[in-house]
Coordinates of N, CA and C in Angstrom, one line a residue:
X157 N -46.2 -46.5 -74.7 CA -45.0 -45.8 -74.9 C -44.5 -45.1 -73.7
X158 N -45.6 -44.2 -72.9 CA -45.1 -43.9 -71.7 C -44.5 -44.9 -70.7
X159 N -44.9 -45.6 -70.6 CA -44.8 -47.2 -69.7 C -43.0 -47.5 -70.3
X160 N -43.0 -47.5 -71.3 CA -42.0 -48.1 -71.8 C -40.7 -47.0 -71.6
X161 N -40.7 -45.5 -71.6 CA -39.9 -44.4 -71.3 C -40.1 -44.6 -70.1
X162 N -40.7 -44.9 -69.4 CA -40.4 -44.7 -67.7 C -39.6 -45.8 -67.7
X163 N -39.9 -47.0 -67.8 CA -39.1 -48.4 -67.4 C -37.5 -48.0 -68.0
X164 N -37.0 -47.1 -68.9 CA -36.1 -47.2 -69.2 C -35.4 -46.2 -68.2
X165 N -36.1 -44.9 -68.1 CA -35.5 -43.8 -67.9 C -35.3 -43.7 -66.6
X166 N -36.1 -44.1 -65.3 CA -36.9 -44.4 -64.0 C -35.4 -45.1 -63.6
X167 N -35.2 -46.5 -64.3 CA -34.1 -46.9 -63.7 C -32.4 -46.6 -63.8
X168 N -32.5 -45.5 -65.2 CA -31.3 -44.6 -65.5 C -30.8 -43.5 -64.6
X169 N -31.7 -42.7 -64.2 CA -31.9 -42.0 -63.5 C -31.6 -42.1 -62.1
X170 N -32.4 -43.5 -61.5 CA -31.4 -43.9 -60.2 C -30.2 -44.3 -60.3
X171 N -30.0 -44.9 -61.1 CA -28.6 -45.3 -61.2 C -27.5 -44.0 -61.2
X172 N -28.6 -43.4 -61.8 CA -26.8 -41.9 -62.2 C -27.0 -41.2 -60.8
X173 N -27.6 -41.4 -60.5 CA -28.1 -40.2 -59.3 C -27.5 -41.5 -58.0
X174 N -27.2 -42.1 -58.2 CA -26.4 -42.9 -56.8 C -25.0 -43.2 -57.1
X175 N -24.8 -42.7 -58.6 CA -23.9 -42.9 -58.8 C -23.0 -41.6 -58.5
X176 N -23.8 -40.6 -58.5 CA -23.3 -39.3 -58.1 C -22.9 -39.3 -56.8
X177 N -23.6 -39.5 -55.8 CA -23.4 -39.2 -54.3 C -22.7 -40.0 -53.8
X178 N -22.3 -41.7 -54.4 CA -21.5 -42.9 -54.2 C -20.1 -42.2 -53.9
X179 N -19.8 -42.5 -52.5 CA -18.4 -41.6 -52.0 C -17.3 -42.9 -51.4
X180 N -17.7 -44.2 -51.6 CA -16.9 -45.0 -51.2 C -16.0 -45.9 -51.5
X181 N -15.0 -46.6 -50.7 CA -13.5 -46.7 -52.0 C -13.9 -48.5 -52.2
X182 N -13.9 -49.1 -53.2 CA -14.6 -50.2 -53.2 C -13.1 -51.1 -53.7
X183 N -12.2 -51.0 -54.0 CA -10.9 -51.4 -54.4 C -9.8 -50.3 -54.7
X184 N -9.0 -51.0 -54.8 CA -7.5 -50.6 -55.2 C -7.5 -49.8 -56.8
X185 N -8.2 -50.3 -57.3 CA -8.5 -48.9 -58.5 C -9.2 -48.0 -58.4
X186 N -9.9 -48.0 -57.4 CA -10.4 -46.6 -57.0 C -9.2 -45.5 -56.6
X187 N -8.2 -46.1 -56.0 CA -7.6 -45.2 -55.6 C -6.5 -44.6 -56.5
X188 N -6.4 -46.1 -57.6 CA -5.0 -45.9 -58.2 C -5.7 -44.7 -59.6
X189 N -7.6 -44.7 -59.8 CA -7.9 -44.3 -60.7 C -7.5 -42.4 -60.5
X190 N -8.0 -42.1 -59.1 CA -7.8 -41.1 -59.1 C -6.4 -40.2 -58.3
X191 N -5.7 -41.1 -57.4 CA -4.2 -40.5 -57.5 C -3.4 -41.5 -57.8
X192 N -3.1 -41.7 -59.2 CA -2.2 -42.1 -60.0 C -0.9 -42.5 -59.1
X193 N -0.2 -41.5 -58.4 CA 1.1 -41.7 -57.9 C 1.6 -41.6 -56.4
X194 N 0.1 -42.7 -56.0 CA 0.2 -42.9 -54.4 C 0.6 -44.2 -54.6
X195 N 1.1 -44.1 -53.8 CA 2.3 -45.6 -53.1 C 1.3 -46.4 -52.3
X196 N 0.9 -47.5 -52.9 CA -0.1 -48.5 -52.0 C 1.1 -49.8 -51.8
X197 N 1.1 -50.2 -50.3 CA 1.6 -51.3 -49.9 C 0.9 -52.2 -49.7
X198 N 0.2 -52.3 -49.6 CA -0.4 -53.8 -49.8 C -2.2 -53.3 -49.3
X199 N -3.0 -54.7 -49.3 CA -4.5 -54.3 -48.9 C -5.0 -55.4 -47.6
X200 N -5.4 -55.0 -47.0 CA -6.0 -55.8 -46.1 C -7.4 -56.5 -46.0
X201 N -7.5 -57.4 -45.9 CA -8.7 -57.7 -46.1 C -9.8 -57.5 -45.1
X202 N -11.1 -57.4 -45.8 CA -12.4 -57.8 -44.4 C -12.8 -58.6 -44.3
X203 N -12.8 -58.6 -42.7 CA -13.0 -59.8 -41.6 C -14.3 -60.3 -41.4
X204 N -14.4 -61.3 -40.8 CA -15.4 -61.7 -40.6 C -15.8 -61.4 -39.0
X205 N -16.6 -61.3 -38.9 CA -17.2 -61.0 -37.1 C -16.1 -62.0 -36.2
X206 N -16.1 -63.0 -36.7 CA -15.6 -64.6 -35.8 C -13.9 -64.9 -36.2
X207 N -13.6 -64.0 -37.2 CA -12.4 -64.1 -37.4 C -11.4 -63.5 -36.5
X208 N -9.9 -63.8 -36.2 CA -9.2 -63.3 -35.6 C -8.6 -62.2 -36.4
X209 N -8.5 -61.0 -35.3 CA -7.9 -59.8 -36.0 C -6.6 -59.5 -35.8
X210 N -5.8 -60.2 -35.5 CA -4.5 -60.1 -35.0 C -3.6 -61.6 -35.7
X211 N -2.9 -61.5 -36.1 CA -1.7 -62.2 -36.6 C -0.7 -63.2 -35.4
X212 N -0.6 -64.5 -35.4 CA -0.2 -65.7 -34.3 C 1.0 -66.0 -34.8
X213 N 1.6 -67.1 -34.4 CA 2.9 -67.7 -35.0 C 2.6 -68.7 -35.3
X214 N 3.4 -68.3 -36.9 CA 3.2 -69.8 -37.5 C 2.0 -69.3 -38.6
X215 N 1.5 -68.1 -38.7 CA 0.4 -68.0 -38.9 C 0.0 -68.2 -40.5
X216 N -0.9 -69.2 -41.0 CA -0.9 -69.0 -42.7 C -2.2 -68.1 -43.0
X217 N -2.8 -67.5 -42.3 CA -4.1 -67.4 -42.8 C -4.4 -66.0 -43.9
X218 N -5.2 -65.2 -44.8 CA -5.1 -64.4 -45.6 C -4.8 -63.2 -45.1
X219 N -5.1 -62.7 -43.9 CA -4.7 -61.7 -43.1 C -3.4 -61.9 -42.9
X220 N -2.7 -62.9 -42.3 CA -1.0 -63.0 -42.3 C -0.5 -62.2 -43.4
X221 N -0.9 -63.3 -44.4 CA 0.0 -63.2 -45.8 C -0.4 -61.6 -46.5
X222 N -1.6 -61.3 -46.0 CA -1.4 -59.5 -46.7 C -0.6 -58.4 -46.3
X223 N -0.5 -58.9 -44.4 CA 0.4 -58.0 -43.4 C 2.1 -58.4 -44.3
X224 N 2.4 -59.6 -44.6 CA 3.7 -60.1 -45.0 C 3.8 -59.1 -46.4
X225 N 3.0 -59.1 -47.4 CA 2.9 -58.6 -48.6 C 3.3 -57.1 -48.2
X226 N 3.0 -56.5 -46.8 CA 3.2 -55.4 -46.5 C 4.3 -54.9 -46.0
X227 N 4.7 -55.6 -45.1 CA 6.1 -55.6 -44.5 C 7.2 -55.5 -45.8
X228 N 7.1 -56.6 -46.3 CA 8.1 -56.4 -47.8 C 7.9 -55.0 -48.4
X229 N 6.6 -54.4 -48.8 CA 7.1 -53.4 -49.1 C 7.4 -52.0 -48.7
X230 N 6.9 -52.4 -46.9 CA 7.3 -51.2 -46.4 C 8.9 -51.0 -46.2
X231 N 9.5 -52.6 -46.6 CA 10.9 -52.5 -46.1 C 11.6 -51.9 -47.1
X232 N 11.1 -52.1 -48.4 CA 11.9 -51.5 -49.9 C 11.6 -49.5 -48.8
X233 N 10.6 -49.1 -48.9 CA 10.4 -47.6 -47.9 C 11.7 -47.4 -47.0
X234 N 11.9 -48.3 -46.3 CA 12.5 -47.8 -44.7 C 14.5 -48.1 -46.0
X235 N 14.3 -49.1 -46.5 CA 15.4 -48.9 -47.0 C 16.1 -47.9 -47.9
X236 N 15.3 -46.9 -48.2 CA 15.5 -45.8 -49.2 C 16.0 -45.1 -48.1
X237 N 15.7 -44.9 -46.8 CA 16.1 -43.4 -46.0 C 17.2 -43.6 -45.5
X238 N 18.3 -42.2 -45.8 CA 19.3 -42.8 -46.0 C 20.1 -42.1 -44.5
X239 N 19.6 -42.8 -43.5 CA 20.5 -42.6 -42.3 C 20.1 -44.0 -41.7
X240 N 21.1 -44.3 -40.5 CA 21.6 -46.0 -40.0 C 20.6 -46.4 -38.6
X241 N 20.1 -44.9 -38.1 CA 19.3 -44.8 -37.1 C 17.8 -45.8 -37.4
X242 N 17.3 -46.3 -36.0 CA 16.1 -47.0 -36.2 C 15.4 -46.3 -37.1
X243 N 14.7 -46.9 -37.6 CA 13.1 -46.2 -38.4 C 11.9 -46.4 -37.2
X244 N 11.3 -45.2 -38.1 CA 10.0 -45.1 -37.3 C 9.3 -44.9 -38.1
X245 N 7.9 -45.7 -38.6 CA 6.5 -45.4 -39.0 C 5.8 -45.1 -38.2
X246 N 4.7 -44.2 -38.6 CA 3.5 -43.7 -37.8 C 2.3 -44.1 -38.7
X247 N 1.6 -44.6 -38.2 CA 0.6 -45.1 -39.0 C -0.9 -44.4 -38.6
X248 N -1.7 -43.6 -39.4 CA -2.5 -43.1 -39.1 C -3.4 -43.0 -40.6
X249 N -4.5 -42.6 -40.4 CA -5.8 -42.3 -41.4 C -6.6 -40.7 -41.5
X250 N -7.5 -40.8 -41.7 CA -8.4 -39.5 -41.8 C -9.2 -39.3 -40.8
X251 N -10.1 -40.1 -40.6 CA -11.1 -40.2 -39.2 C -10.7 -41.3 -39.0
X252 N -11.8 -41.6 -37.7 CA -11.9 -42.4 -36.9 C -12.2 -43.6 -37.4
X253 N -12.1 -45.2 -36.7 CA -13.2 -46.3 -37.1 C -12.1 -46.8 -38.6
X254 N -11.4 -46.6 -39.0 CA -10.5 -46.5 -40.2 C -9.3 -48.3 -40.2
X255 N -9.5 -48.5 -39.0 CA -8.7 -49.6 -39.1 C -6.8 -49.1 -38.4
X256 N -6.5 -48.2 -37.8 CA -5.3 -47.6 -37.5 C -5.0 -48.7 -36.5
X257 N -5.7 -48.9 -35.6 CA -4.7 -49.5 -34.7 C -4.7 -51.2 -35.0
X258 N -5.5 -51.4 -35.8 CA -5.5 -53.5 -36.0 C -4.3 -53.1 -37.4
X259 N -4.2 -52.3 -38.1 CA -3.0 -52.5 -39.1 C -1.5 -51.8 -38.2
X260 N -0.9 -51.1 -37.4 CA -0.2 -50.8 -36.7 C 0.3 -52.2 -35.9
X261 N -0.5 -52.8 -34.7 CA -0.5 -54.1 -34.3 C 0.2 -54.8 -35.3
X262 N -0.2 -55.0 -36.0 CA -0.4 -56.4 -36.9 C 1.0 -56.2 -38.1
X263 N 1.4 -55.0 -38.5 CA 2.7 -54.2 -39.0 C 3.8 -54.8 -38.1
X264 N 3.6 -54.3 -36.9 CA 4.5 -54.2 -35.9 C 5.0 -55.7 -35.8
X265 N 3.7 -56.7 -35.4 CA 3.7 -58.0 -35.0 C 4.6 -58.5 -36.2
X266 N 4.1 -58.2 -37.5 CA 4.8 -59.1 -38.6 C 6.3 -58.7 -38.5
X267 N 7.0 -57.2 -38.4 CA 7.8 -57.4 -38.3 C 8.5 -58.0 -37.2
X268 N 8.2 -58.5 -36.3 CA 9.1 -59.0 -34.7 C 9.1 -60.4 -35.2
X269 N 8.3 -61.2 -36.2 CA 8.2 -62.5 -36.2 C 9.4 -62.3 -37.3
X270 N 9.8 -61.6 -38.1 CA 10.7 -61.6 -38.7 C 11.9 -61.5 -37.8
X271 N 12.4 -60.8 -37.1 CA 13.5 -61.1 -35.8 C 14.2 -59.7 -35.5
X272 N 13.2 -59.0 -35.9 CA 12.8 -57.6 -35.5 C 12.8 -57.4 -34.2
X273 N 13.4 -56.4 -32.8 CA 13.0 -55.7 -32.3 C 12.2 -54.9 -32.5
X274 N 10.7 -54.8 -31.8 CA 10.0 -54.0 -32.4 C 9.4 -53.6 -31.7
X275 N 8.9 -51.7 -31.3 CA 8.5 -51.3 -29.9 C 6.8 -50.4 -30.9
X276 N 6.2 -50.8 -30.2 CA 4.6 -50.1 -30.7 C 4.6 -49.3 -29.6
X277 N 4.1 -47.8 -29.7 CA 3.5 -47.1 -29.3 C 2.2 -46.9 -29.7
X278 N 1.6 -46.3 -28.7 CA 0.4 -46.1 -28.8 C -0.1 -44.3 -28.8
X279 N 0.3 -43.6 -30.0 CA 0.4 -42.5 -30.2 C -1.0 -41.6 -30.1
X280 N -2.0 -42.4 -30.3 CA -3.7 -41.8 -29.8 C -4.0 -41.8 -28.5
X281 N -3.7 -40.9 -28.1 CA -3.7 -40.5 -26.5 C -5.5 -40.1 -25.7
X282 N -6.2 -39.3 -27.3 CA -7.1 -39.3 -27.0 C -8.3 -40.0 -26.9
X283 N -8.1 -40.9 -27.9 CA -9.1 -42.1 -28.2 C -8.1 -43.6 -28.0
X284 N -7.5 -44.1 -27.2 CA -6.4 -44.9 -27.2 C -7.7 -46.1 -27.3
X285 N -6.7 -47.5 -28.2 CA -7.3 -48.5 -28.6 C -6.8 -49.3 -28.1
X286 N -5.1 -49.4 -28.3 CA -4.4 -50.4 -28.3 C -4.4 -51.6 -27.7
X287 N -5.0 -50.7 -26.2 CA -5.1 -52.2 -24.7 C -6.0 -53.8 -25.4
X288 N -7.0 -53.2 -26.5 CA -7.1 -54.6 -26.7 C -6.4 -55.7 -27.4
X289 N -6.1 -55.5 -27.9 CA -4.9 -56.4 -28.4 C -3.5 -56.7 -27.3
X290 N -3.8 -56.7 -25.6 CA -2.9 -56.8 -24.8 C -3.6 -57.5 -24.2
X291 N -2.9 -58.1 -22.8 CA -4.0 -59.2 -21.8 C -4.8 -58.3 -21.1
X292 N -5.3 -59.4 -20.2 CA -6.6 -59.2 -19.5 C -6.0 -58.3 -18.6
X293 N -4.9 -58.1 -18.0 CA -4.1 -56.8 -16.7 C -4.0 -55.4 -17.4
X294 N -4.4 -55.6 -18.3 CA -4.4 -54.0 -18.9 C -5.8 -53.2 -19.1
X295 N -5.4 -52.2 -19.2 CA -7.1 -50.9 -19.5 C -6.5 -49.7 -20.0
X296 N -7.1 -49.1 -20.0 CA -7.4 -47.7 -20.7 C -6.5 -47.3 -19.5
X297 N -6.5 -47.3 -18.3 CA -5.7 -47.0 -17.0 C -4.4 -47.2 -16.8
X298 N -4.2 -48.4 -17.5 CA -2.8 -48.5 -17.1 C -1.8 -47.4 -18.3
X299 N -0.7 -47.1 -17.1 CA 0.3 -46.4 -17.4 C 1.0 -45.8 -18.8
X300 N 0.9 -45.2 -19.8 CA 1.8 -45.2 -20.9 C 2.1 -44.2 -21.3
X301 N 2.1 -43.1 -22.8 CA 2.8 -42.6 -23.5 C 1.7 -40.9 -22.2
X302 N 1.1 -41.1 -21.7 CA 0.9 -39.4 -21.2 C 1.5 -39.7 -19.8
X303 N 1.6 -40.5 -19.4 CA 2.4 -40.6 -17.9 C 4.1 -40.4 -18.0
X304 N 4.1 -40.8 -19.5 CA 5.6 -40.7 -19.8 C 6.2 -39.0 -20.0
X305 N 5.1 -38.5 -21.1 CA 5.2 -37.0 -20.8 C 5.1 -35.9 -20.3
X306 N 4.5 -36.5 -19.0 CA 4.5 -35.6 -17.7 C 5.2 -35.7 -16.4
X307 N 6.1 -36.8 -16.8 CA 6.6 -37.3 -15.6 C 8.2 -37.4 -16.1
X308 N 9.3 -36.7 -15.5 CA 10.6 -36.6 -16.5 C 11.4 -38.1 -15.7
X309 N 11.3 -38.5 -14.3 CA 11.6 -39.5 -13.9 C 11.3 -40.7 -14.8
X310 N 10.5 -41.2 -15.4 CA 9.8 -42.2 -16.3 C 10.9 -42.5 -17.1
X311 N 11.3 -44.2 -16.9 CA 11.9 -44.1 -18.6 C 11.0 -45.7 -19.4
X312 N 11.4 -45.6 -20.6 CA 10.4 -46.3 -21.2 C 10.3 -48.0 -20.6
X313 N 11.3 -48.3 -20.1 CA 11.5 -49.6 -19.6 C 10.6 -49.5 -18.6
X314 N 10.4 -48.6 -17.7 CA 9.3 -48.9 -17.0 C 7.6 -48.9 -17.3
X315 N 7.4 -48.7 -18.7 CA 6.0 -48.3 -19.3 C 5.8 -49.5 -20.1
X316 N 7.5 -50.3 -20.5 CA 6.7 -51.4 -21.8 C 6.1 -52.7 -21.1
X317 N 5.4 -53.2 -21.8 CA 4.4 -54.3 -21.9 C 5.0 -55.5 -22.8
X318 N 5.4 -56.2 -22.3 CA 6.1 -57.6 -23.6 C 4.9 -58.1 -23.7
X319 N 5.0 -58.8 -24.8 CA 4.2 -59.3 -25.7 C 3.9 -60.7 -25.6
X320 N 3.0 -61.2 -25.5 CA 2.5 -62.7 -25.0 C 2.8 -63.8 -26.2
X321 N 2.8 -63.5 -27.1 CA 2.8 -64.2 -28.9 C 4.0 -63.7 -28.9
X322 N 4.9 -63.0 -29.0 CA 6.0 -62.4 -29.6 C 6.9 -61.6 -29.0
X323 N 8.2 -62.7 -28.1 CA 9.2 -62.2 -27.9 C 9.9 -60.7 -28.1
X324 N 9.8 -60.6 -29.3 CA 10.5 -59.7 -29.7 C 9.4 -58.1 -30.3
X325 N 8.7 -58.2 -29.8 CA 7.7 -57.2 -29.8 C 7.2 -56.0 -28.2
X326 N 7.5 -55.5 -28.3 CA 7.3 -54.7 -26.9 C 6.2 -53.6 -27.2
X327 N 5.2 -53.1 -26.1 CA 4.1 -52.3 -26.4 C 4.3 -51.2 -25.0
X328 N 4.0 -50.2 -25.6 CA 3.5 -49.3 -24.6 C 2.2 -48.5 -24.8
X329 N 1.3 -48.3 -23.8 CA 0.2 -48.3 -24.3 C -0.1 -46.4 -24.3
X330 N -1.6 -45.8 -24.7 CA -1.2 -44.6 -24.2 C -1.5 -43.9 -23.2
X331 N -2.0 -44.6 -22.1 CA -1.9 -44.1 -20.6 C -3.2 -43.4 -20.6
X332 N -3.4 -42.4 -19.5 CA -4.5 -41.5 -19.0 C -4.9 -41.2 -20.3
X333 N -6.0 -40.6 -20.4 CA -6.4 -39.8 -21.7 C -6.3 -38.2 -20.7
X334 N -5.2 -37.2 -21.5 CA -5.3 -36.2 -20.9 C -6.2 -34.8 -21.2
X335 N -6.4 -33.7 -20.6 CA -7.4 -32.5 -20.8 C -6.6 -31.8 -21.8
X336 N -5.1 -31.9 -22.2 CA -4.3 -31.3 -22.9 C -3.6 -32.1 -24.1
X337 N -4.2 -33.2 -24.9 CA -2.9 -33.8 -25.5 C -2.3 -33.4 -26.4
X338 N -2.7 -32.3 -27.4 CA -2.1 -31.4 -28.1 C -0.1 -30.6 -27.7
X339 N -1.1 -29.8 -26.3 CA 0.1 -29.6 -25.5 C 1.4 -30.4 -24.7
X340 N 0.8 -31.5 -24.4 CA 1.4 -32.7 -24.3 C 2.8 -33.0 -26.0
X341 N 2.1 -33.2 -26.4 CA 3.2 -33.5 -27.8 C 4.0 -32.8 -28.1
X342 N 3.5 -31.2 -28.0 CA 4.8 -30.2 -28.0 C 5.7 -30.2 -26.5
X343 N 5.8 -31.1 -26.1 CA 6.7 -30.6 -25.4 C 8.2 -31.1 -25.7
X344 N 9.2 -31.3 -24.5 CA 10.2 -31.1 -25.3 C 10.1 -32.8 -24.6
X345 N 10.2 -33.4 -24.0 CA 9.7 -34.8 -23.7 C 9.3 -35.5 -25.1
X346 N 8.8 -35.4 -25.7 CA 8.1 -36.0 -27.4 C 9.8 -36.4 -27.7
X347 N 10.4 -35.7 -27.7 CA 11.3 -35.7 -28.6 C 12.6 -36.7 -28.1
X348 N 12.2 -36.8 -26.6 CA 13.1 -37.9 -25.7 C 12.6 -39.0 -26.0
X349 N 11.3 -39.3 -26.0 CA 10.9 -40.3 -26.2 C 10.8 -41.1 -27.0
X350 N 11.0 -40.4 -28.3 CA 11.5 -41.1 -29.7 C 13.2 -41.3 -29.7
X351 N 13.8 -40.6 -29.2 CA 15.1 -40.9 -28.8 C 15.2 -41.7 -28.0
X352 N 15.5 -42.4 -27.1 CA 14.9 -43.3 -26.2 C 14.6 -44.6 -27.1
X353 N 13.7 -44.9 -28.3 CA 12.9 -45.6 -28.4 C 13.9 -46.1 -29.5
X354 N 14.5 -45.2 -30.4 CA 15.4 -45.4 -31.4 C 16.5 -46.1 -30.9
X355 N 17.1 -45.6 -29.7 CA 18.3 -46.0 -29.4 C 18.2 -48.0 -28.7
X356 N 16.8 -48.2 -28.5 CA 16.8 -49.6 -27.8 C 15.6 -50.3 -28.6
X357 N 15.7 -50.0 -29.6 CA 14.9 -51.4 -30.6 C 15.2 -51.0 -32.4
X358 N 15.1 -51.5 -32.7 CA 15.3 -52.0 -34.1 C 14.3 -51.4 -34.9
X359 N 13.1 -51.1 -35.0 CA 12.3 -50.5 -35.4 C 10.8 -50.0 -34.3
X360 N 10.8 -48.7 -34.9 CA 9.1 -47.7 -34.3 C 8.2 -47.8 -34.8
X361 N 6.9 -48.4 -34.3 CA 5.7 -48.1 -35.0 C 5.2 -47.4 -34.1
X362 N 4.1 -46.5 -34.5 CA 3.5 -45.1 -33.8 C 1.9 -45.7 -34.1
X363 N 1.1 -46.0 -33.4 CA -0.4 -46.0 -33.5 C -0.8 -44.8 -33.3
X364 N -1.3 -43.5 -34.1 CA -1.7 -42.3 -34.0 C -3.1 -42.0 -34.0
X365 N -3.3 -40.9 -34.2 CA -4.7 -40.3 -33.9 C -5.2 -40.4 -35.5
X366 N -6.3 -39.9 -35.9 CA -7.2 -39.7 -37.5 C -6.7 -38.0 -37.4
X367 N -6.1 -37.7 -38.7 CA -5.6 -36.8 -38.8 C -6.4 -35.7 -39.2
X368 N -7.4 -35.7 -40.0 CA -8.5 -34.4 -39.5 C -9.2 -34.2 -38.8
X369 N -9.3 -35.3 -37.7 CA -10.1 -34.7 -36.6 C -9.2 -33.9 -35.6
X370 N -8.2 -34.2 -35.1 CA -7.2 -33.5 -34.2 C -5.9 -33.4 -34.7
X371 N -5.5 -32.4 -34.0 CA -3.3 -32.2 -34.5 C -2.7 -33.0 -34.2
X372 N -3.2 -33.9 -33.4 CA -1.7 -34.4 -32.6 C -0.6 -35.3 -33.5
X373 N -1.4 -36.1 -34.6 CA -0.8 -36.6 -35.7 C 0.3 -35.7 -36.3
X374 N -0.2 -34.4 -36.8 CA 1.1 -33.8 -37.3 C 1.9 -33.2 -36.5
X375 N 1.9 -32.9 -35.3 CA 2.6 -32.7 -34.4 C 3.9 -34.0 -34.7
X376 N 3.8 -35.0 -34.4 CA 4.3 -35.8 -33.9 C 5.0 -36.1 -35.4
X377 N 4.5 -36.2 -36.3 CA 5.0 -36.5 -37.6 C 6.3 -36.3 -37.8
X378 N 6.9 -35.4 -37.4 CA 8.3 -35.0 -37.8 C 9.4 -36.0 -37.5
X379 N 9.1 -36.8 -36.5 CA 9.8 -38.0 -35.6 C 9.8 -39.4 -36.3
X380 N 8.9 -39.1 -37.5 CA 8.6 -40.2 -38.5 C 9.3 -40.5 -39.7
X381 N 9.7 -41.4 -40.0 CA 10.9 -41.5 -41.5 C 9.7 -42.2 -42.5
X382 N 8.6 -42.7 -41.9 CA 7.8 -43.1 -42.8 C 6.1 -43.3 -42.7
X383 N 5.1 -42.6 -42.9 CA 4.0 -42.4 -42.6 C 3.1 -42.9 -43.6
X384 N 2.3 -44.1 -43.0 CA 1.4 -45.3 -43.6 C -0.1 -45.0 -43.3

């Protein structure tokens, strides 16, 4: 009898007890269970080690068609805000390691294949990612979004990076990593540079920082008509 209460109870017990501390989001009804009236655009899938993480032309593969699934409904989004000026998404997460800059890229990229002007910045100044997803003449070194805000001579044509797959996609990356990037964003330069960016492409994506580890995300947020 005791034999027979342990075997039952032994494996109830782990179960509730992992089921307590279990803190991770395993689908789309995890999320929809507990905030009801968050706006999900689409899901992206996981990759395989050997898979490509970036979207081609022409592309059919399941990653395409989730980024496509996304674009459509980010465009029902950009189409609700009711002024004629470019849009700008900023796309950011909570921490780190989160997937921010392969869904930004790949946002960006889907819209330019659509016939989109499309300019990506590289809004994570402190942990900048972006250079991989550019050629082999690029690094962490080369020039972008902090050389632009400390230098008032700078204009953005001299910082963008065209796009090897996609015509119609332009990158700027985020330059130095600086001792200040906080103070950096408040300046009054932030606010040229989104002006600037509005006035010569068709749409803004923002590759940002994880928003509870550092400010610089909400800093910058204001410049945003729609945040992913």
């Amino acid at each position: 009898i005791i034999g027979l209460l342990l075997g039952l109870l032994l494996p109830a017990g782990i179960i509730y007890t992992r089921f307590l501390f279990y803190n991770k989001i395993e689908s789309r009804k995890d999320i929809q269970r507990y905030l009801p009236d968050m706006n999900i655009l689409g899901e992206v899938p996981k990759l395989d080690s050997d898979t490509l993480d970036y979207i081609v032309p022409n592309d059919r593969s399941v990653l395409a068609e989730s980024f496509r699934i996304i674009r459509t409904n980010l465009q029902y989004k950009l189409n609700a805000i009711d002024h004629d000026k470019t849009k700008v998404v900023l796309v950011t997460s909570t921490v780190k390691g989160e997937g921010k800059t392969l869904v930004a890229y790949n946002i960006a990229n889907t819209f330019a294949f659509s016939g989109k002007k499309v300019l990506l910045i590289g809004g994570d100044i402190r942990n900048p990612q972006l250079h991989r997803y550019s050629s082999d003449k690029v690094s962490k070194r080369t020039k972008g979004v902090t050389e632009y805000l400390v230098t008032n001579e700078l204009l953005l044509e001299d910082l963008v990076i065209r796009s090897s797959l996609n015509s119609n996609l332009d990158v700027i990356l985020s330059g130095a990593i600086p001792p200040n990037p906080a103070e950096l964003w408040m300046q009054d330069r932030t606010k040229k540079l989104f002006e600037e960016a509005r006035n010569n492409y068709d749409l803004v994506i923002i590759d940002s920082a994880p928003t509870i580890l550092v400010t610089d995300t909400l800093l910058i947020n204001k410049y945003a008509d729609v945040t992913a």
